[in-house]
Amino acid sequence: MTSSRDTVFASIRRSLGVTGTERPRHDVVTERMARHPRGLIPARGQLPPADQLALFVTMVEASAASVEVLDRPDQVPEAVASYLRGQNLPSRLRMGADPRLNDLPWGTTSIDVSKGPSDGQDLVGLSHATAGVAETGTLVLTSGADNPTTINFLPDYHVVVVKAADVASDYETVWDRIRKSYGEGLMPRTVNWVTGPSRSGDIEQTLLFGAHGPRKVHVIVVK
């Protein structure tokens, strides 16, 4: 049986005058995937580490998210508790199995921590980002049991922890790090690039937050 996908691809091949079996076309794709050619890299993020971090914080705030910088990882639970109080939220959150989050002293707070993917009923989700991008204030979140993708998008409030050392100048640098971390030919199922809270605008350009993701994003940078 021919699927709709097969029909679409067949139509594209006919319009291009190809069959999809041409060896030169396959070689071009194989060579490109092997080389990982870099895209255009803006100069804005090409700064010393301290300036990169300052730019990242500025761009996070420009994206309508909030951000705070901590000196130590063990300060994260109290910072999260303070954020929940400031937003008048219940002292509850959901997170995955990431040991960088699980090993924190949550017992020093009154936060009720639930583990595992979100089913859409959680008001607050907590994730640990793989990286941050200085030039845009973007958070890079790789999928898996440590940081389930559902936590990125289903809770109304998303709190994201990122190490200052993991803030990179540009997108291409982060892709290089991910490839090196996972190994050649291996990648996480999903890599989400998140810049600020979810938003959408109607024809009059009236912004609506939380249209297809969290209404608010709070970033905690740990030095």
Coordinates of N, CA and C in Angstrom, one line a residue:
M1 N 0.8 -1.2 0.0 CA 0.0 0.0 0.0 C 0.9 1.3 0.0
T2 N 0.5 2.2 -0.8 CA 1.3 3.4 -0.9 C 0.8 4.4 0.1
S3 N 1.6 4.9 0.9 CA 1.2 5.9 2.0 C 1.2 7.3 1.4
S4 N 0.6 8.2 2.1 CA 0.6 9.6 1.7 C 2.1 10.2 1.6
R5 N 2.9 9.7 2.5 CA 4.3 10.1 2.5 C 5.0 9.7 1.2
D6 N 4.8 8.4 0.8 CA 5.3 7.9 -0.4 C 4.9 8.8 -1.6
T7 N 3.6 9.1 -1.6 CA 3.0 9.9 -2.7 C 3.7 11.3 -2.8
V8 N 3.9 11.9 -1.6 CA 4.5 13.2 -1.6 C 5.9 13.2 -2.1
F9 N 6.7 12.2 -1.6 CA 8.1 12.1 -2.1 C 8.2 11.7 -3.6
A10 N 7.3 10.9 -4.1 CA 7.3 10.6 -5.5 C 7.0 11.8 -6.3
S11 N 6.1 12.6 -5.9 CA 5.8 13.9 -6.6 C 7.0 14.8 -6.6
I12 N 7.7 14.9 -5.5 CA 8.9 15.7 -5.5 C 10.0 15.2 -6.4
R13 N 10.1 13.9 -6.4 CA 11.2 13.3 -7.3 C 10.8 13.6 -8.8
R14 N 9.6 13.4 -9.1 CA 9.2 13.7 -10.5 C 9.5 15.1 -10.9
S15 N 9.2 16.1 -10.0 CA 9.4 17.5 -10.3 C 10.9 17.8 -10.4
L16 N 11.7 17.0 -9.7 CA 13.2 17.2 -9.8 C 13.8 16.4 -10.9
G17 N 13.1 15.5 -11.5 CA 13.6 14.6 -12.5 C 14.6 13.6 -12.0
V18 N 14.4 13.1 -10.8 CA 15.3 12.1 -10.2 C 14.4 10.9 -9.7
T19 N 15.2 9.8 -9.3 CA 14.5 8.6 -8.8 C 14.7 8.4 -7.4
G20 N 15.7 9.1 -6.8 CA 16.1 8.8 -5.4 C 17.1 7.8 -5.2
T21 N 17.6 7.1 -6.3 CA 18.6 6.1 -6.2 C 19.9 6.5 -6.8
E22 N 20.0 7.7 -7.2 CA 21.3 8.2 -7.9 C 22.4 8.2 -6.9
R23 N 23.5 7.5 -7.2 CA 24.7 7.4 -6.3 C 25.3 8.8 -6.0
P24 N 25.5 9.7 -6.9 CA 26.0 11.0 -6.6 C 25.2 11.8 -5.5
R25 N 23.9 11.7 -5.6 CA 23.0 12.3 -4.6 C 23.2 11.7 -3.2
H26 N 23.3 10.4 -3.2 CA 23.6 9.7 -1.9 C 24.9 10.1 -1.3
D27 N 25.9 10.2 -2.2 CA 27.3 10.5 -1.7 C 27.3 11.9 -1.2
V28 N 26.6 12.9 -1.8 CA 26.5 14.2 -1.3 C 26.0 14.3 0.2
V29 N 24.9 13.5 0.4 CA 24.3 13.5 1.7 C 25.2 12.8 2.7
T30 N 25.8 11.7 2.3 CA 26.7 11.0 3.2 C 27.9 11.9 3.6
E31 N 28.5 12.6 2.6 CA 29.6 13.4 2.9 C 29.3 14.6 3.8
R32 N 28.1 15.2 3.6 CA 27.7 16.3 4.4 C 27.5 15.9 5.8
M33 N 26.8 14.7 6.0 CA 26.6 14.2 7.4 C 27.9 13.9 8.1
A34 N 28.9 13.5 7.3 CA 30.2 13.1 7.9 C 31.0 14.3 8.3
R35 N 30.9 15.4 7.5 CA 31.7 16.6 7.7 C 31.1 17.5 8.8
H36 N 29.8 17.5 8.9 CA 29.1 18.5 9.8 C 29.5 19.9 9.5
P37 N 29.3 20.4 8.3 CA 29.7 21.7 7.9 C 29.0 22.7 8.8
R38 N 29.7 23.8 9.2 CA 29.1 24.8 10.1 C 28.4 25.8 9.3
G39 N 27.3 26.3 9.9 CA 26.5 27.4 9.4 C 27.2 28.7 9.7
L40 N 26.5 29.8 9.3 CA 27.0 31.1 9.6 C 27.0 31.4 11.1
I41 N 28.1 31.9 11.6 CA 28.3 32.1 13.1 C 28.4 33.6 13.3
P42 N 27.3 34.2 13.9 CA 27.4 35.7 14.2 C 28.5 36.0 15.1
A43 N 29.0 37.2 15.0 CA 30.1 37.7 15.8 C 29.7 38.1 17.3
R44 N 28.4 38.3 17.5 CA 27.9 38.8 18.8 C 28.3 38.0 19.9
G45 N 28.3 36.7 19.8 CA 28.7 35.8 21.0 C 30.1 35.5 21.1
Q46 N 31.0 35.9 20.2 CA 32.4 35.6 20.3 C 33.1 36.5 21.3
L47 N 33.0 36.1 22.5 CA 33.4 37.0 23.6 C 34.2 36.1 24.7
P48 N 34.9 36.7 25.6 CA 35.5 36.0 26.7 C 34.4 35.4 27.5
P49 N 34.7 34.3 28.3 CA 33.7 33.6 29.0 C 32.8 34.5 29.9
A50 N 33.4 35.4 30.7 CA 32.6 36.2 31.6 C 31.6 37.1 30.8
D51 N 32.1 37.6 29.6 CA 31.2 38.5 28.8 C 30.2 37.6 28.1
Q52 N 30.5 36.4 27.7 CA 29.5 35.5 27.2 C 28.4 35.3 28.2
L53 N 28.7 35.0 29.4 CA 27.7 34.8 30.4 C 26.8 36.0 30.6
A54 N 27.4 37.2 30.6 CA 26.7 38.4 30.8 C 25.7 38.6 29.6
L55 N 26.2 38.3 28.4 CA 25.3 38.4 27.2 C 24.2 37.4 27.3
F56 N 24.5 36.2 27.8 CA 23.4 35.2 27.9 C 22.3 35.7 28.8
V57 N 22.7 36.2 30.0 CA 21.7 36.8 31.0 C 20.9 37.9 30.3
T58 N 21.6 38.8 29.6 CA 20.8 39.9 29.0 C 19.8 39.4 27.9
M59 N 20.3 38.4 27.1 CA 19.4 37.9 26.1 C 18.2 37.0 26.7
V60 N 18.5 36.3 27.8 CA 17.4 35.6 28.4 C 16.3 36.6 28.9
E61 N 16.7 37.7 29.5 CA 15.8 38.7 29.9 C 15.1 39.3 28.7
A62 N 15.8 39.5 27.6 CA 15.2 40.1 26.5 C 14.1 39.2 25.8
S63 N 14.2 37.9 26.1 CA 13.3 36.9 25.6 C 12.0 36.8 26.4
A64 N 11.9 37.6 27.4 CA 10.7 37.6 28.3 C 10.8 36.5 29.4
A65 N 11.9 36.0 29.6 CA 12.1 35.0 30.7 C 12.8 35.7 31.8
S66 N 12.8 35.1 33.0 CA 13.5 35.7 34.2 C 14.8 34.8 34.4
V67 N 15.8 35.4 35.1 CA 17.0 34.7 35.3 C 17.7 35.1 36.6
E68 N 18.4 34.2 37.2 CA 19.2 34.5 38.4 C 20.5 33.7 38.3
V69 N 21.6 34.2 38.9 CA 22.9 33.6 38.8 C 23.3 33.2 40.3
L70 N 23.6 31.9 40.4 CA 24.0 31.4 41.8 C 25.5 31.0 41.8
D71 N 26.1 31.1 42.9 CA 27.5 30.7 43.1 C 27.7 29.2 43.2
R72 N 26.7 28.5 43.8 CA 26.9 27.1 44.0 C 25.7 26.3 43.7
P73 N 25.8 25.0 43.3 CA 24.7 24.2 43.0 C 23.7 24.0 44.2
D74 N 24.3 23.9 45.4 CA 23.5 23.6 46.5 C 22.5 24.7 46.9
Q75 N 22.7 25.9 46.2 CA 21.7 27.0 46.4 C 20.5 26.9 45.5
V76 N 20.5 25.9 44.6 CA 19.4 25.8 43.7 C 18.0 25.5 44.4
P77 N 17.9 24.5 45.3 CA 16.6 24.3 45.9 C 16.0 25.5 46.6
E78 N 16.7 26.3 47.3 CA 16.2 27.4 48.0 C 15.8 28.5 46.9
A79 N 16.6 28.6 45.9 CA 16.3 29.6 44.8 C 15.0 29.2 44.1
V80 N 14.8 27.9 43.9 CA 13.5 27.4 43.3 C 12.4 27.7 44.3
A81 N 12.6 27.4 45.5 CA 11.5 27.7 46.5 C 11.1 29.1 46.6
S82 N 12.1 30.0 46.5 CA 11.9 31.4 46.5 C 11.1 31.9 45.3
Y83 N 11.5 31.3 44.1 CA 10.7 31.6 42.9 C 9.3 31.2 43.0
L84 N 9.0 30.0 43.5 CA 7.6 29.5 43.7 C 6.9 30.5 44.6
R85 N 7.5 30.9 45.7 CA 6.8 31.8 46.6 C 6.5 33.1 45.8
G86 N 7.5 33.6 45.1 CA 7.3 34.9 44.4 C 6.2 34.9 43.4
Q87 N 6.0 33.7 42.8 CA 5.0 33.5 41.8 C 3.6 33.1 42.4
N88 N 3.6 33.0 43.7 CA 2.4 32.5 44.4 C 2.0 31.1 43.9
L89 N 2.9 30.2 43.8 CA 2.7 28.9 43.3 C 2.8 27.9 44.4
P90 N 2.1 26.8 44.3 CA 2.2 25.7 45.3 C 3.7 25.2 45.4
S91 N 4.0 24.7 46.5 CA 5.4 24.2 46.7 C 5.5 22.8 46.1
R92 N 5.3 22.7 44.8 CA 5.4 21.4 44.1 C 6.0 21.5 42.8
L93 N 6.8 20.5 42.3 CA 7.3 20.5 41.0 C 7.6 19.1 40.5
R94 N 7.8 19.0 39.2 CA 8.1 17.7 38.6 C 9.5 17.8 37.9
M95 N 10.3 16.8 38.0 CA 11.5 16.8 37.3 C 11.9 15.3 36.9
G96 N 12.9 15.2 36.0 CA 13.3 13.8 35.6 C 14.3 13.2 36.6
A97 N 15.1 12.3 36.0 CA 16.1 11.6 36.8 C 17.5 12.2 36.8
D98 N 17.7 13.4 36.3 CA 19.0 14.0 36.1 C 19.7 14.0 37.5
P99 N 20.9 13.3 37.6 CA 21.5 13.3 38.9 C 22.0 14.7 39.4
R100 N 22.2 15.6 38.4 CA 22.6 17.0 38.8 C 21.5 17.7 39.6
L101 N 20.3 17.3 39.4 CA 19.1 17.8 40.1 C 18.8 16.9 41.3
N102 N 18.8 15.6 41.1 CA 18.4 14.7 42.1 C 19.3 14.8 43.4
D103 N 20.6 15.1 43.1 CA 21.5 15.1 44.2 C 21.5 16.4 45.0
L104 N 20.7 17.3 44.7 CA 20.6 18.6 45.4 C 19.9 18.4 46.7
P105 N 20.1 19.3 47.7 CA 19.5 19.2 49.0 C 18.0 19.7 49.0
W106 N 17.2 18.9 48.4 CA 15.7 19.3 48.4 C 15.1 19.3 49.8
G107 N 15.7 18.4 50.6 CA 15.2 18.3 52.0 C 15.2 19.5 52.8
T108 N 16.0 20.5 52.4 CA 16.1 21.8 53.1 C 15.0 22.7 52.8
T109 N 14.1 22.3 51.9 CA 13.0 23.1 51.5 C 11.7 22.3 51.7
S110 N 10.6 22.9 51.6 CA 9.3 22.2 51.7 C 8.7 21.8 50.4
I111 N 9.5 21.8 49.3 CA 9.0 21.5 48.0 C 8.7 20.0 47.9
D112 N 7.6 19.7 47.4 CA 7.2 18.3 47.1 C 7.6 18.0 45.6
V113 N 8.7 17.2 45.5 CA 9.3 16.8 44.2 C 8.7 15.5 43.7
S114 N 8.2 15.6 42.5 CA 7.7 14.4 41.8 C 8.7 14.1 40.7
K115 N 8.8 12.8 40.4 CA 9.8 12.4 39.4 C 9.1 11.7 38.1
G116 N 9.8 11.9 37.0 CA 9.3 11.3 35.8 C 8.6 12.3 34.8
P117 N 8.2 11.8 33.6 CA 7.6 12.7 32.6 C 6.3 13.3 33.1
S118 N 6.0 14.5 32.6 CA 4.8 15.1 33.0 C 3.6 14.6 32.1
D119 N 2.4 14.5 32.8 CA 1.2 14.0 32.1 C 0.3 15.2 31.8
G120 N 0.8 16.4 32.0 CA 0.1 17.6 31.7 C -0.7 18.2 32.9
Q121 N -0.6 17.5 34.0 CA -1.2 18.0 35.2 C -0.3 18.8 36.1
D122 N 1.0 18.9 35.8 CA 1.9 19.6 36.6 C 2.0 21.1 36.3
L123 N 2.0 21.9 37.4 CA 2.0 23.4 37.2 C 3.4 23.8 36.9
V124 N 4.4 23.2 37.6 CA 5.8 23.6 37.5 C 6.7 22.4 37.1
G125 N 7.6 22.6 36.2 CA 8.5 21.6 35.8 C 9.9 22.2 36.0
L126 N 10.9 21.3 36.3 CA 12.3 21.6 36.5 C 13.1 20.8 35.6
S127 N 14.0 21.4 34.8 CA 14.9 20.7 33.9 C 16.3 21.2 34.1
H128 N 17.3 20.4 33.6 CA 18.7 20.8 33.6 C 19.1 20.9 32.1
A129 N 19.5 22.1 31.6 CA 19.8 22.3 30.2 C 21.2 21.7 29.9
T130 N 21.3 21.2 28.7 CA 22.6 20.7 28.3 C 23.6 21.9 28.0
A131 N 23.0 23.0 27.6 CA 23.8 24.2 27.3 C 22.9 25.4 27.2
G132 N 23.6 26.5 27.2 CA 22.9 27.8 26.9 C 23.7 28.5 25.7
V133 N 23.0 29.3 25.0 CA 23.6 30.0 23.8 C 23.6 31.5 24.1
A134 N 24.8 32.1 24.2 CA 25.0 33.5 24.6 C 24.3 34.4 23.6
E135 N 24.5 34.2 22.3 CA 24.1 35.1 21.3 C 22.6 35.3 21.3
T136 N 21.8 34.4 21.8 CA 20.3 34.5 21.7 C 19.6 34.3 23.0
G137 N 20.3 33.8 24.1 CA 19.7 33.5 25.3 C 18.9 32.2 25.3
T138 N 19.3 31.3 24.4 CA 18.6 30.1 24.1 C 19.1 29.0 25.1
L139 N 18.1 28.1 25.5 CA 18.4 27.0 26.3 C 18.4 25.7 25.4
V140 N 19.3 24.9 25.5 CA 19.4 23.6 24.7 C 19.1 22.5 25.7
L141 N 18.0 21.7 25.4 CA 17.5 20.7 26.2 C 17.5 19.4 25.4
T142 N 18.2 18.4 25.8 CA 18.2 17.1 25.1 C 17.3 16.1 25.8
S143 N 16.6 15.3 25.0 CA 15.5 14.5 25.6 C 16.2 13.2 26.2
G144 N 15.4 12.6 27.1 CA 15.8 11.4 27.8 C 15.2 11.3 29.1
A145 N 15.4 10.2 29.8 CA 14.8 10.0 31.2 C 15.3 11.1 32.2
D146 N 16.6 11.6 31.9 CA 17.1 12.6 32.9 C 16.3 13.9 32.8
N147 N 15.9 14.2 31.6 CA 15.1 15.5 31.4 C 14.0 15.3 30.3
P148 N 12.9 14.7 30.7 CA 11.9 14.3 29.8 C 11.4 15.6 29.0
T149 N 11.2 15.4 27.7 CA 10.7 16.5 26.9 C 9.4 17.1 27.3
T150 N 8.5 16.2 27.9 CA 7.2 16.7 28.3 C 7.3 17.8 29.4
I151 N 8.4 17.7 30.2 CA 8.5 18.8 31.2 C 8.9 20.1 30.6
N152 N 9.4 20.1 29.4 CA 9.8 21.4 28.7 C 8.5 22.1 28.2
F153 N 7.4 21.4 28.0 CA 6.3 22.0 27.3 C 4.9 21.9 28.0
L154 N 4.7 21.0 28.9 CA 3.4 20.8 29.4 C 3.1 21.7 30.7
P155 N 4.1 21.8 31.6 CA 3.8 22.7 32.8 C 3.7 24.1 32.4
D156 N 2.9 24.9 33.1 CA 2.8 26.3 32.8 C 4.0 27.1 33.2
Y157 N 4.8 26.6 34.2 CA 6.0 27.3 34.6 C 7.2 26.3 34.4
H158 N 8.2 26.8 33.7 CA 9.4 25.9 33.5 C 10.6 26.6 34.1
V159 N 11.2 25.9 35.1 CA 12.4 26.4 35.7 C 13.6 25.5 35.1
V160 N 14.6 26.2 34.6 CA 15.7 25.5 34.0 C 17.0 25.9 34.6
V161 N 17.8 24.9 35.0 CA 19.1 25.1 35.5 C 20.1 24.9 34.4
V162 N 21.1 25.7 34.4 CA 22.2 25.5 33.4 C 23.5 26.0 34.1
K163 N 24.6 25.2 33.8 CA 25.9 25.6 34.3 C 26.5 26.7 33.5
A164 N 27.1 27.7 34.2 CA 27.7 28.8 33.5 C 28.8 28.3 32.5
A165 N 29.5 27.2 32.9 CA 30.5 26.6 32.0 C 29.9 26.0 30.8
D166 N 28.6 25.7 30.8 CA 28.0 25.2 29.6 C 27.3 26.2 28.7
V167 N 27.5 27.5 29.0 CA 27.0 28.6 28.1 C 28.1 28.7 27.0
A168 N 27.6 28.6 25.8 CA 28.5 28.7 24.6 C 28.2 29.9 23.8
S169 N 29.1 30.3 23.0 CA 29.0 31.5 22.2 C 27.9 31.4 21.1
D170 N 27.7 30.2 20.5 CA 26.8 30.1 19.3 C 26.3 28.7 19.2
Y171 N 25.3 28.6 18.3 CA 24.6 27.3 18.1 C 25.6 26.2 17.6
E172 N 26.5 26.5 16.7 CA 27.4 25.5 16.1 C 28.3 24.9 17.2
T173 N 28.7 25.7 18.1 CA 29.6 25.2 19.2 C 28.8 24.2 20.0
V174 N 27.5 24.5 20.3 CA 26.7 23.5 21.1 C 26.5 22.2 20.3
W175 N 26.3 22.3 19.0 CA 26.1 21.1 18.2 C 27.4 20.2 18.3
D176 N 28.6 20.9 18.2 CA 29.8 20.2 18.3 C 29.9 19.5 19.6
R177 N 29.5 20.1 20.7 CA 29.6 19.5 22.0 C 28.7 18.3 22.1
I178 N 27.5 18.4 21.6 CA 26.5 17.3 21.7 C 27.0 16.1 20.9
R179 N 27.6 16.4 19.7 CA 28.1 15.2 18.9 C 29.2 14.6 19.6
K180 N 30.1 15.3 20.3 CA 31.2 14.8 21.0 C 30.7 14.0 22.2
S181 N 29.7 14.5 22.9 CA 29.2 13.9 24.1 C 28.6 12.5 23.8
Y182 N 27.8 12.5 22.7 CA 27.0 11.3 22.4 C 27.8 10.3 21.5
G183 N 28.8 10.8 20.8 CA 29.6 9.9 19.9 C 29.1 10.0 18.5
E184 N 30.0 9.7 17.6 CA 29.7 9.8 16.1 C 28.6 8.9 15.7
G185 N 27.6 9.5 15.1 CA 26.4 8.7 14.6 C 25.3 8.5 15.6
L186 N 25.5 9.1 16.8 CA 24.5 8.9 17.9 C 24.1 10.3 18.3
M187 N 22.8 10.4 18.5 CA 22.2 11.7 18.9 C 21.0 11.4 19.8
P188 N 20.7 12.3 20.7 CA 19.4 12.2 21.5 C 18.2 12.2 20.5
R189 N 17.1 11.6 20.9 CA 16.0 11.6 20.0 C 15.5 13.0 19.7
T190 N 15.6 13.9 20.7 CA 15.1 15.3 20.4 C 16.1 16.2 21.1
V191 N 16.4 17.3 20.4 CA 17.2 18.4 20.9 C 16.3 19.7 20.8
N192 N 15.8 20.2 21.9 CA 14.9 21.3 21.9 C 15.7 22.6 22.2
W193 N 15.5 23.6 21.3 CA 16.2 24.9 21.5 C 15.1 25.9 21.9
V194 N 15.1 26.3 23.2 CA 14.0 27.1 23.8 C 14.5 28.5 24.1
T195 N 13.9 29.5 23.6 CA 14.2 30.9 23.8 C 13.0 31.6 24.5
G196 N 13.0 31.7 25.8 CA 11.9 32.3 26.5 C 10.7 31.5 26.5
P197 N 9.6 32.0 27.1 CA 8.3 31.3 27.2 C 7.6 31.2 25.9
S198 N 6.7 30.3 25.8 CA 5.9 30.1 24.6 C 5.0 31.3 24.4
R199 N 5.0 31.7 23.1 CA 4.2 32.9 22.8 C 3.7 32.8 21.3
S200 N 2.6 33.4 21.1 CA 2.0 33.5 19.7 C 1.3 34.8 19.6
G201 N 1.3 35.3 18.4 CA 0.6 36.6 18.1 C -0.5 36.5 17.1
D202 N -1.6 37.1 17.3 CA -2.7 37.1 16.3 C -2.4 38.1 15.2
I203 N -3.3 38.3 14.3 CA -3.1 39.2 13.1 C -2.8 40.7 13.6
E204 N -3.2 41.0 14.7 CA -3.0 42.4 15.3 C -1.7 42.4 16.1
Q205 N -1.0 41.3 16.1 CA 0.3 41.2 16.8 C 0.1 41.3 18.4
T206 N -1.0 40.9 18.9 CA -1.2 40.8 20.3 C -0.6 39.5 20.8
L207 N 0.4 39.6 21.7 CA 1.1 38.4 22.1 C 0.3 37.6 23.2
L208 N 0.2 36.3 23.0 CA -0.4 35.4 23.9 C 0.6 34.5 24.5
F209 N 0.9 34.5 25.7 CA 1.9 33.6 26.3 C 1.3 32.3 26.7
G210 N 2.0 31.2 26.6 CA 1.6 29.9 26.9 C 0.7 29.2 25.9
A211 N 0.9 29.7 24.6 CA 0.0 29.1 23.5 C 0.3 27.6 23.3
H212 N 1.6 27.3 23.3 CA 2.0 25.9 23.0 C 3.2 25.4 23.9
G213 N 3.2 26.0 25.1 CA 4.3 25.6 26.0 C 4.1 26.5 27.3
P214 N 5.2 26.6 28.1 CA 5.1 27.3 29.4 C 4.8 28.8 29.2
R215 N 4.0 29.3 30.1 CA 3.7 30.7 30.1 C 4.8 31.5 30.7
K216 N 5.6 30.9 31.6 CA 6.8 31.6 32.1 C 8.0 30.6 32.2
V217 N 9.1 31.2 31.9 CA 10.4 30.4 32.0 C 11.3 31.2 32.9
H218 N 11.9 30.4 33.9 CA 12.9 31.0 34.8 C 14.2 30.2 34.7
V219 N 15.2 30.9 34.5 CA 16.6 30.3 34.2 C 17.4 30.5 35.5
I220 N 18.0 29.4 36.0 CA 19.0 29.5 37.1 C 20.3 29.1 36.5
V221 N 21.3 30.1 36.5 CA 22.6 29.8 36.1 C 23.5 29.6 37.3
V222 N 24.2 28.5 37.3 CA 25.1 28.1 38.4 C 26.5 28.2 38.0
K223 N 27.3 29.0 38.7 CA 28.7 29.2 38.3 C 29.5 28.0 38.7

